[in-house]
Amino acid sequence: MGTVDGKVAVITGGASGIGAACALALAKEGARVVVTDLDGPKAQQVARKIAEFGGETFSLAQDVANEAEWADVIAQTEDRFGRLDVMVANAGICVFGPVTEMTLADWRRQNAINLDGVFLSTKYALPAMRRAGGGSIVIMSSIAGLRGSAGFAGYCASKAGVRFFAKAVALECAGAGDNIRVNSVHPGIIDTPLWATIGVSTREGARTRIVDPQRAGQNDAPIGRPGTPDEIAAGVVFLASEASSYMTGAELVFDGGITAGALPRRQVKPS
């Protein structure tokens, strides 16, 4: 039996990267998994992978910022699996660029997905979890929600927003005594397809800035490499399971030491 055996989990943004890794990891640990993503065909591919090793799953095309779609996602989950125990609010985008070059449309689009999408994930998960007698909401933030980063002001704002949103809802649930825990996860430089999509619309037109996560991990993470989606997924499985039953309103940071502080220029080996 897995650590989340029998639980029912919805993973938004589950078609690739961290979301896909979470869906696969939860399924391998015994959860029944609903994979949602704006890219419906890719979400379906992830569900097929889960089905190949015997997992119970289905996928849905979903725009997390569209409230009208949320009631149907929850209804289909309960109709198919009878309950909802875990919500992994993972869907997100990153728009790069100085504040003076970021358009209001980009600002709003990023917040619609990263912030509004998390709000809606939680708003619609809570009643279903209460019907099930409890649950775990895992909100994907970032180390950009813990510290500022030049060129990522909009992204930092959205990820800091969901960080404190998680804490506030955790307190609401604790006060209600509904057995629902809410925690946030803060990845650092993780080798995912997201890096290839980081861009910003400027006065001269849209441009895309490609970041090499391998080089960034080697240069910026004290541990000397980027993280992997599977490493983040392991933390999500932990938060979804009863192993974290005394954790709520907390943060799990996976950043290879980036937020621990700066490395000295010259490393001194212990004698």
PDB file of C-alpha atoms in Angstrom:
ATOM      1  CA  MET A   1       0.000   0.000   0.000  1.00  0.00           C
ATOM      2  CA  GLY A   2       1.211   3.489  -0.850  1.00  0.00           C
ATOM      3  CA  THR A   3       1.305   6.521   1.396  1.00  0.00           C
ATOM      4  CA  VAL A   4      -1.812   7.985  -0.225  1.00  0.00           C
ATOM      5  CA  ASP A   5      -3.519   4.698  -1.024  1.00  0.00           C
ATOM      6  CA  GLY A   6      -7.182   5.191  -1.892  1.00  0.00           C
ATOM      7  CA  LYS A   7      -7.102   8.976  -1.783  1.00  0.00           C
ATOM      8  CA  VAL A   8      -8.511  10.998  -4.686  1.00  0.00           C
ATOM      9  CA  ALA A   9      -6.348  13.825  -5.996  1.00  0.00           C
ATOM     10  CA  VAL A  10      -6.835  16.595  -8.553  1.00  0.00           C
ATOM     11  CA  ILE A  11      -3.657  18.056 -10.048  1.00  0.00           C
ATOM     12  CA  THR A  12      -3.961  21.274 -12.065  1.00  0.00           C
ATOM     13  CA  GLY A  13      -1.333  22.033 -14.673  1.00  0.00           C
ATOM     14  CA  GLY A  14      -0.717  18.293 -14.738  1.00  0.00           C
ATOM     15  CA  ALA A  15       0.305  17.926 -18.370  1.00  0.00           C
ATOM     16  CA  SER A  16       4.051  18.452 -17.942  1.00  0.00           C
ATOM     17  CA  GLY A  17       6.889  19.357 -15.600  1.00  0.00           C
ATOM     18  CA  ILE A  18       6.172  19.385 -11.886  1.00  0.00           C
ATOM     19  CA  GLY A  19       2.444  18.799 -12.376  1.00  0.00           C
ATOM     20  CA  ALA A  20       2.960  15.642 -14.416  1.00  0.00           C
ATOM     21  CA  ALA A  21       5.540  14.368 -11.922  1.00  0.00           C
ATOM     22  CA  CYS A  22       3.060  14.956  -9.076  1.00  0.00           C
ATOM     23  CA  ALA A  23       0.297  13.117 -10.906  1.00  0.00           C
ATOM     24  CA  LEU A  24       2.529  10.119 -11.602  1.00  0.00           C
ATOM     25  CA  ALA A  25       4.004  10.046  -8.083  1.00  0.00           C
ATOM     26  CA  LEU A  26       0.607  10.229  -6.373  1.00  0.00           C
ATOM     27  CA  ALA A  27      -0.755   7.480  -8.617  1.00  0.00           C
ATOM     28  CA  LYS A  28       2.238   5.240  -7.923  1.00  0.00           C
ATOM     29  CA  GLU A  29       1.571   5.679  -4.230  1.00  0.00           C
ATOM     30  CA  GLY A  30      -2.003   4.497  -4.643  1.00  0.00           C
ATOM     31  CA  ALA A  31      -4.015   7.656  -5.242  1.00  0.00           C
ATOM     32  CA  ARG A  32      -6.746   7.925  -7.844  1.00  0.00           C
ATOM     33  CA  VAL A  33      -5.762  10.906  -9.935  1.00  0.00           C
ATOM     34  CA  VAL A  34      -7.546  13.547 -12.004  1.00  0.00           C
ATOM     35  CA  VAL A  35      -5.115  15.347 -14.328  1.00  0.00           C
ATOM     36  CA  THR A  36      -6.263  18.758 -15.548  1.00  0.00           C
ATOM     37  CA  ASP A  37      -4.517  21.196 -17.856  1.00  0.00           C
ATOM     38  CA  LEU A  38      -5.272  23.855 -20.427  1.00  0.00           C
ATOM     39  CA  ASP A  39      -3.598  21.463 -22.875  1.00  0.00           C
ATOM     40  CA  GLY A  40      -6.145  18.664 -22.817  1.00  0.00           C
ATOM     41  CA  PRO A  41      -4.309  16.239 -25.150  1.00  0.00           C
ATOM     42  CA  LYS A  42      -1.112  16.417 -23.082  1.00  0.00           C
ATOM     43  CA  ALA A  43      -3.085  15.901 -19.878  1.00  0.00           C
ATOM     44  CA  GLN A  44      -4.575  12.836 -21.511  1.00  0.00           C
ATOM     45  CA  GLN A  45      -1.072  11.536 -22.288  1.00  0.00           C
ATOM     46  CA  VAL A  46      -0.153  11.756 -18.597  1.00  0.00           C
ATOM     47  CA  ALA A  47      -3.357   9.917 -17.671  1.00  0.00           C
ATOM     48  CA  ARG A  48      -2.441   7.180 -20.161  1.00  0.00           C
ATOM     49  CA  LYS A  49       0.951   6.750 -18.500  1.00  0.00           C
ATOM     50  CA  ILE A  50      -0.788   6.324 -15.158  1.00  0.00           C
ATOM     51  CA  ALA A  51      -3.223   3.805 -16.613  1.00  0.00           C
ATOM     52  CA  GLU A  52      -0.318   1.822 -18.079  1.00  0.00           C
ATOM     53  CA  PHE A  53       0.904   0.883 -14.596  1.00  0.00           C
ATOM     54  CA  GLY A  54      -2.609   0.189 -13.341  1.00  0.00           C
ATOM     55  CA  GLY A  55      -3.493   3.534 -11.810  1.00  0.00           C
ATOM     56  CA  GLU A  56      -7.055   4.837 -11.721  1.00  0.00           C
ATOM     57  CA  THR A  57      -7.205   8.142 -13.537  1.00  0.00           C
ATOM     58  CA  PHE A  58      -8.868  10.426 -16.024  1.00  0.00           C
ATOM     59  CA  SER A  59      -7.985  13.813 -17.510  1.00  0.00           C
ATOM     60  CA  LEU A  60      -9.835  17.039 -18.193  1.00  0.00           C
ATOM     61  CA  ALA A  61      -9.049  20.105 -20.277  1.00  0.00           C
ATOM     62  CA  GLN A  62      -9.338  23.040 -17.884  1.00  0.00           C
ATOM     63  CA  ASP A  63      -8.614  26.751 -17.683  1.00  0.00           C
ATOM     64  CA  VAL A  64      -8.049  27.199 -13.947  1.00  0.00           C
ATOM     65  CA  ALA A  65      -8.872  30.921 -14.185  1.00  0.00           C
ATOM     66  CA  ASN A  66     -12.354  30.192 -15.572  1.00  0.00           C
ATOM     67  CA  GLU A  67     -14.684  29.804 -12.596  1.00  0.00           C
ATOM     68  CA  ALA A  68     -17.439  28.307 -14.738  1.00  0.00           C
ATOM     69  CA  GLU A  69     -15.300  25.204 -15.322  1.00  0.00           C
ATOM     70  CA  TRP A  70     -14.552  24.474 -11.676  1.00  0.00           C
ATOM     71  CA  ALA A  71     -17.939  23.132 -10.612  1.00  0.00           C
ATOM     72  CA  ASP A  72     -17.751  20.606 -13.450  1.00  0.00           C
ATOM     73  CA  VAL A  73     -14.218  19.482 -12.508  1.00  0.00           C
ATOM     74  CA  ILE A  74     -15.300  18.786  -8.928  1.00  0.00           C
ATOM     75  CA  ALA A  75     -18.554  17.173 -10.015  1.00  0.00           C
ATOM     76  CA  GLN A  76     -16.790  14.829 -12.452  1.00  0.00           C
ATOM     77  CA  THR A  77     -14.226  13.923  -9.777  1.00  0.00           C
ATOM     78  CA  GLU A  78     -16.907  13.026  -7.236  1.00  0.00           C
ATOM     79  CA  ASP A  79     -19.062  11.239  -9.828  1.00  0.00           C
ATOM     80  CA  ARG A  80     -16.128   9.079 -10.951  1.00  0.00           C
ATOM     81  CA  PHE A  81     -14.294   8.484  -7.661  1.00  0.00           C
ATOM     82  CA  GLY A  82     -16.853   9.404  -5.001  1.00  0.00           C
ATOM     83  CA  ARG A  83     -14.793  11.986  -3.130  1.00  0.00           C
ATOM     84  CA  LEU A  84     -11.936  14.510  -3.165  1.00  0.00           C
ATOM     85  CA  ASP A  85      -9.045  14.241  -0.698  1.00  0.00           C
ATOM     86  CA  VAL A  86      -6.149  16.128  -2.296  1.00  0.00           C
ATOM     87  CA  MET A  87      -5.963  19.286  -4.399  1.00  0.00           C
ATOM     88  CA  VAL A  88      -2.588  20.123  -5.917  1.00  0.00           C
ATOM     89  CA  ALA A  89      -2.954  23.701  -7.174  1.00  0.00           C
ATOM     90  CA  ASN A  90       0.015  23.628  -9.504  1.00  0.00           C
ATOM     91  CA  ALA A  91      -0.993  25.422 -12.715  1.00  0.00           C
ATOM     92  CA  GLY A  92       1.098  28.532 -13.341  1.00  0.00           C
ATOM     93  CA  ILE A  93       2.989  30.640 -15.851  1.00  0.00           C
ATOM     94  CA  CYS A  94       5.995  32.935 -15.636  1.00  0.00           C
ATOM     95  CA  VAL A  95       6.268  36.259 -17.460  1.00  0.00           C
ATOM     96  CA  PHE A  96       9.753  37.765 -17.424  1.00  0.00           C
ATOM     97  CA  GLY A  97      10.724  41.400 -17.852  1.00  0.00           C
ATOM     98  CA  PRO A  98      11.230  44.763 -16.144  1.00  0.00           C
ATOM     99  CA  VAL A  99       8.111  46.359 -14.706  1.00  0.00           C
ATOM    100  CA  THR A 100       8.354  49.223 -17.204  1.00  0.00           C
ATOM    101  CA  GLU A 101       8.221  46.777 -20.116  1.00  0.00           C
ATOM    102  CA  MET A 102       5.533  44.450 -18.793  1.00  0.00           C
ATOM    103  CA  THR A 103       2.109  45.096 -20.220  1.00  0.00           C
ATOM    104  CA  LEU A 104      -0.947  45.289 -18.009  1.00  0.00           C
ATOM    105  CA  ALA A 105      -2.358  42.417 -20.065  1.00  0.00           C
ATOM    106  CA  ASP A 106       0.648  40.212 -19.142  1.00  0.00           C
ATOM    107  CA  TRP A 107       0.364  41.231 -15.487  1.00  0.00           C
ATOM    108  CA  ARG A 108      -3.319  40.324 -15.425  1.00  0.00           C
ATOM    109  CA  ARG A 109      -2.871  37.073 -17.358  1.00  0.00           C
ATOM    110  CA  GLN A 110      -0.157  35.889 -14.963  1.00  0.00           C
ATOM    111  CA  ASN A 111      -2.224  36.730 -11.901  1.00  0.00           C
ATOM    112  CA  ALA A 112      -5.343  35.166 -13.401  1.00  0.00           C
ATOM    113  CA  ILE A 113      -3.582  31.804 -13.644  1.00  0.00           C
ATOM    114  CA  ASN A 114      -1.158  31.948 -10.714  1.00  0.00           C
ATOM    115  CA  LEU A 115      -3.357  33.685  -8.153  1.00  0.00           C
ATOM    116  CA  ASP A 116      -6.979  33.493  -9.286  1.00  0.00           C
ATOM    117  CA  GLY A 117      -6.468  29.855 -10.302  1.00  0.00           C
ATOM    118  CA  VAL A 118      -5.224  28.957  -6.818  1.00  0.00           C
ATOM    119  CA  PHE A 119      -8.113  30.827  -5.213  1.00  0.00           C
ATOM    120  CA  LEU A 120     -10.625  28.933  -7.354  1.00  0.00           C
ATOM    121  CA  SER A 121      -8.850  25.593  -6.804  1.00  0.00           C
ATOM    122  CA  THR A 122      -9.228  26.085  -3.072  1.00  0.00           C
ATOM    123  CA  LYS A 123     -12.720  27.598  -3.088  1.00  0.00           C
ATOM    124  CA  TYR A 124     -14.146  24.630  -4.989  1.00  0.00           C
ATOM    125  CA  ALA A 125     -12.042  21.928  -3.314  1.00  0.00           C
ATOM    126  CA  LEU A 126     -13.027  22.849   0.240  1.00  0.00           C
ATOM    127  CA  PRO A 127     -16.730  21.864   0.107  1.00  0.00           C
ATOM    128  CA  ALA A 128     -15.861  18.530  -1.565  1.00  0.00           C
ATOM    129  CA  MET A 129     -13.172  17.801   1.035  1.00  0.00           C
ATOM    130  CA  ARG A 130     -15.587  18.643   3.825  1.00  0.00           C
ATOM    131  CA  ARG A 131     -18.042  16.140   2.354  1.00  0.00           C
ATOM    132  CA  ALA A 132     -15.200  13.595   2.409  1.00  0.00           C
ATOM    133  CA  GLY A 133     -14.308  14.352   6.038  1.00  0.00           C
ATOM    134  CA  GLY A 134     -11.020  16.157   5.417  1.00  0.00           C
ATOM    135  CA  GLY A 135      -8.186  16.584   2.986  1.00  0.00           C
ATOM    136  CA  SER A 136      -4.963  18.270   1.974  1.00  0.00           C
ATOM    137  CA  ILE A 137      -4.535  21.286  -0.283  1.00  0.00           C
ATOM    138  CA  VAL A 138      -1.035  21.713  -1.705  1.00  0.00           C
ATOM    139  CA  ILE A 139      -0.343  25.073  -3.328  1.00  0.00           C
ATOM    140  CA  MET A 140       2.620  25.399  -5.676  1.00  0.00           C
ATOM    141  CA  SER A 141       4.419  28.645  -4.921  1.00  0.00           C
ATOM    142  CA  SER A 142       8.137  29.264  -5.592  1.00  0.00           C
ATOM    143  CA  ILE A 143      11.223  30.688  -3.965  1.00  0.00           C
ATOM    144  CA  ALA A 144      10.066  33.764  -5.910  1.00  0.00           C
ATOM    145  CA  GLY A 145       7.365  33.908  -3.246  1.00  0.00           C
ATOM    146  CA  LEU A 146      10.032  34.063  -0.532  1.00  0.00           C
ATOM    147  CA  ARG A 147      12.385  36.675  -1.988  1.00  0.00           C
ATOM    148  CA  GLY A 148      12.506  39.225  -4.795  1.00  0.00           C
ATOM    149  CA  SER A 149      14.195  38.630  -8.142  1.00  0.00           C
ATOM    150  CA  ALA A 150      14.951  41.307 -10.745  1.00  0.00           C
ATOM    151  CA  GLY A 151      12.899  40.827 -13.878  1.00  0.00           C
ATOM    152  CA  PHE A 152      10.348  38.654 -12.095  1.00  0.00           C
ATOM    153  CA  ALA A 153       8.354  41.274 -10.188  1.00  0.00           C
ATOM    154  CA  GLY A 154       4.988  40.080 -11.491  1.00  0.00           C
ATOM    155  CA  TYR A 155       5.825  36.441 -10.888  1.00  0.00           C
ATOM    156  CA  CYS A 156       7.111  37.217  -7.382  1.00  0.00           C
ATOM    157  CA  ALA A 157       3.907  39.106  -6.600  1.00  0.00           C
ATOM    158  CA  SER A 158       1.735  36.168  -7.647  1.00  0.00           C
ATOM    159  CA  LYS A 159       3.805  33.553  -5.831  1.00  0.00           C
ATOM    160  CA  ALA A 160       4.063  35.614  -2.641  1.00  0.00           C
ATOM    161  CA  GLY A 161       0.311  36.057  -2.850  1.00  0.00           C
ATOM    162  CA  VAL A 162      -0.421  32.331  -2.901  1.00  0.00           C
ATOM    163  CA  ARG A 163       2.089  31.757  -0.094  1.00  0.00           C
ATOM    164  CA  PHE A 164       0.113  33.914   2.316  1.00  0.00           C
ATOM    165  CA  PHE A 165      -3.202  32.799   0.857  1.00  0.00           C
ATOM    166  CA  ALA A 166      -2.236  29.250   1.888  1.00  0.00           C
ATOM    167  CA  LYS A 167      -1.494  30.368   5.443  1.00  0.00           C
ATOM    168  CA  ALA A 168      -4.761  32.275   5.776  1.00  0.00           C
ATOM    169  CA  VAL A 169      -6.877  29.389   4.473  1.00  0.00           C
ATOM    170  CA  ALA A 170      -4.965  26.962   6.699  1.00  0.00           C
ATOM    171  CA  LEU A 171      -6.063  29.036   9.697  1.00  0.00           C
ATOM    172  CA  GLU A 172      -9.659  29.176   8.435  1.00  0.00           C
ATOM    173  CA  CYS A 173      -9.743  25.395   8.145  1.00  0.00           C
ATOM    174  CA  ALA A 174      -8.086  24.848  11.520  1.00  0.00           C
ATOM    175  CA  GLY A 175     -10.637  27.169  13.100  1.00  0.00           C
ATOM    176  CA  ALA A 176     -13.460  25.284  11.408  1.00  0.00           C
ATOM    177  CA  GLY A 177     -12.095  21.960  12.657  1.00  0.00           C
ATOM    178  CA  ASP A 178     -12.725  20.430   9.234  1.00  0.00           C
ATOM    179  CA  ASN A 179      -9.584  18.233   9.125  1.00  0.00           C
ATOM    180  CA  ILE A 180      -8.289  20.050   6.019  1.00  0.00           C
ATOM    181  CA  ARG A 181      -4.653  21.082   5.868  1.00  0.00           C
ATOM    182  CA  VAL A 182      -3.216  23.729   3.526  1.00  0.00           C
ATOM    183  CA  ASN A 183       0.495  24.018   2.777  1.00  0.00           C
ATOM    184  CA  SER A 184       2.686  25.588   0.114  1.00  0.00           C
ATOM    185  CA  VAL A 185       5.645  24.230  -1.855  1.00  0.00           C
ATOM    186  CA  HIS A 186       8.502  26.470  -2.982  1.00  0.00           C
ATOM    187  CA  PRO A 187      10.672  25.099  -5.789  1.00  0.00           C
ATOM    188  CA  GLY A 188      13.874  26.833  -6.822  1.00  0.00           C
ATOM    189  CA  ILE A 189      15.553  26.142 -10.155  1.00  0.00           C
ATOM    190  CA  ILE A 190      13.865  22.980 -11.394  1.00  0.00           C
ATOM    191  CA  ASP A 191      14.606  21.486 -14.802  1.00  0.00           C
ATOM    192  CA  THR A 192      11.162  21.752 -16.440  1.00  0.00           C
ATOM    193  CA  PRO A 193       9.734  22.992 -19.759  1.00  0.00           C
ATOM    194  CA  LEU A 194       8.574  26.193 -18.007  1.00  0.00           C
ATOM    195  CA  TRP A 195      11.975  27.801 -18.578  1.00  0.00           C
ATOM    196  CA  ALA A 196      11.505  27.679 -22.341  1.00  0.00           C
ATOM    197  CA  THR A 197       8.269  29.684 -22.105  1.00  0.00           C
ATOM    198  CA  ILE A 198       9.476  32.619 -20.013  1.00  0.00           C
ATOM    199  CA  GLY A 199       8.842  35.767 -22.009  1.00  0.00           C
ATOM    200  CA  VAL A 200       7.316  39.230 -21.928  1.00  0.00           C
ATOM    201  CA  SER A 201       5.411  41.414 -24.367  1.00  0.00           C
ATOM    202  CA  THR A 202       7.236  44.702 -24.989  1.00  0.00           C
ATOM    203  CA  ARG A 203       6.500  47.845 -26.963  1.00  0.00           C
ATOM    204  CA  GLU A 204       8.500  46.307 -29.809  1.00  0.00           C
ATOM    205  CA  GLY A 205       6.415  43.131 -29.723  1.00  0.00           C
ATOM    206  CA  ALA A 206       6.593  39.806 -27.926  1.00  0.00           C
ATOM    207  CA  ARG A 207      10.025  38.376 -27.210  1.00  0.00           C
ATOM    208  CA  THR A 208      11.066  35.217 -25.422  1.00  0.00           C
ATOM    209  CA  ARG A 209      13.992  34.877 -23.086  1.00  0.00           C
ATOM    210  CA  ILE A 210      15.333  31.318 -22.944  1.00  0.00           C
ATOM    211  CA  VAL A 211      16.952  30.297 -19.664  1.00  0.00           C
ATOM    212  CA  ASP A 212      19.115  27.183 -19.383  1.00  0.00           C
ATOM    213  CA  PRO A 213      18.069  25.562 -16.080  1.00  0.00           C
ATOM    214  CA  GLN A 214      21.172  23.357 -16.028  1.00  0.00           C
ATOM    215  CA  ARG A 215      23.504  26.360 -16.149  1.00  0.00           C
ATOM    216  CA  ALA A 216      21.310  28.353 -13.762  1.00  0.00           C
ATOM    217  CA  GLY A 217      21.328  25.477 -11.280  1.00  0.00           C
ATOM    218  CA  GLN A 218      25.087  25.079 -11.478  1.00  0.00           C
ATOM    219  CA  ASN A 219      25.667  28.817 -11.044  1.00  0.00           C
ATOM    220  CA  ASP A 220      22.994  29.762  -8.521  1.00  0.00           C
ATOM    221  CA  ALA A 221      22.205  26.721  -6.383  1.00  0.00           C
ATOM    222  CA  PRO A 222      24.797  26.015  -3.686  1.00  0.00           C
ATOM    223  CA  ILE A 223      24.175  22.313  -4.205  1.00  0.00           C
ATOM    224  CA  GLY A 224      25.505  22.820  -7.759  1.00  0.00           C
ATOM    225  CA  ARG A 225      22.620  21.581  -9.915  1.00  0.00           C
ATOM    226  CA  PRO A 226      18.974  22.210 -10.705  1.00  0.00           C
ATOM    227  CA  GLY A 227      16.298  20.132  -9.037  1.00  0.00           C
ATOM    228  CA  THR A 228      14.091  17.616 -10.791  1.00  0.00           C
ATOM    229  CA  PRO A 229      10.290  17.479 -10.990  1.00  0.00           C
ATOM    230  CA  ASP A 230      10.392  14.122  -9.193  1.00  0.00           C
ATOM    231  CA  GLU A 231      12.095  15.722  -6.184  1.00  0.00           C
ATOM    232  CA  ILE A 232       9.265  18.251  -5.895  1.00  0.00           C
ATOM    233  CA  ALA A 233       6.664  15.521  -6.408  1.00  0.00           C
ATOM    234  CA  ALA A 234       8.067  13.571  -3.456  1.00  0.00           C
ATOM    235  CA  GLY A 235       7.360  16.569  -1.245  1.00  0.00           C
ATOM    236  CA  VAL A 236       3.844  16.881  -2.611  1.00  0.00           C
ATOM    237  CA  VAL A 237       3.153  13.206  -1.880  1.00  0.00           C
ATOM    238  CA  PHE A 238       4.364  13.808   1.688  1.00  0.00           C
ATOM    239  CA  LEU A 239       2.014  16.782   2.134  1.00  0.00           C
ATOM    240  CA  ALA A 240      -0.866  14.811   0.627  1.00  0.00           C
ATOM    241  CA  SER A 241      -0.311  11.897   3.002  1.00  0.00           C
ATOM    242  CA  GLU A 242      -0.994  11.396   6.694  1.00  0.00           C
ATOM    243  CA  ALA A 243       2.777  11.543   7.279  1.00  0.00           C
ATOM    244  CA  SER A 244       2.335  15.341   7.343  1.00  0.00           C
ATOM    245  CA  SER A 245      -0.801  15.271   9.516  1.00  0.00           C
ATOM    246  CA  TYR A 246       0.571  17.913  11.922  1.00  0.00           C
ATOM    247  CA  MET A 247       1.585  20.336   9.159  1.00  0.00           C
ATOM    248  CA  THR A 248      -0.651  23.175   8.042  1.00  0.00           C
ATOM    249  CA  GLY A 249       0.131  26.717   6.986  1.00  0.00           C
ATOM    250  CA  ALA A 250       3.714  25.584   6.424  1.00  0.00           C
ATOM    251  CA  GLU A 251       6.210  25.853   3.563  1.00  0.00           C
ATOM    252  CA  LEU A 252       8.329  23.164   1.937  1.00  0.00           C
ATOM    253  CA  VAL A 253      11.345  24.672   0.157  1.00  0.00           C
ATOM    254  CA  PHE A 254      13.242  22.745  -2.538  1.00  0.00           C
ATOM    255  CA  ASP A 255      15.947  25.081  -3.817  1.00  0.00           C
ATOM    256  CA  GLY A 256      19.354  23.451  -3.428  1.00  0.00           C
ATOM    257  CA  GLY A 257      20.243  25.986  -0.742  1.00  0.00           C
ATOM    258  CA  ILE A 258      19.517  29.190  -2.676  1.00  0.00           C
ATOM    259  CA  THR A 259      17.490  30.833   0.078  1.00  0.00           C
ATOM    260  CA  ALA A 260      19.958  29.729   2.775  1.00  0.00           C
ATOM    261  CA  GLY A 261      22.299  32.561   1.807  1.00  0.00           C
ATOM    262  CA  ALA A 262      25.222  33.356  -0.449  1.00  0.00           C
ATOM    263  CA  LEU A 263      28.157  31.002  -0.782  1.00  0.00           C
ATOM    264  CA  PRO A 264      31.585  32.463   0.009  1.00  0.00           C
ATOM    265  CA  ARG A 265      33.776  33.024  -3.048  1.00  0.00           C
ATOM    266  CA  ARG A 266      36.335  30.500  -1.825  1.00  0.00           C
ATOM    267  CA  GLN A 267      35.236  27.316  -0.143  1.00  0.00           C
ATOM    268  CA  VAL A 268      37.343  26.274   2.853  1.00  0.00           C
ATOM    269  CA  LYS A 269      37.602  22.540   3.244  1.00  0.00           C
ATOM    270  CA  PRO A 270      37.326  21.300   6.820  1.00  0.00           C
ATOM    271  CA  SER A 271      40.646  20.154   8.258  1.00  0.00           C
TER     272      SER A 271
END
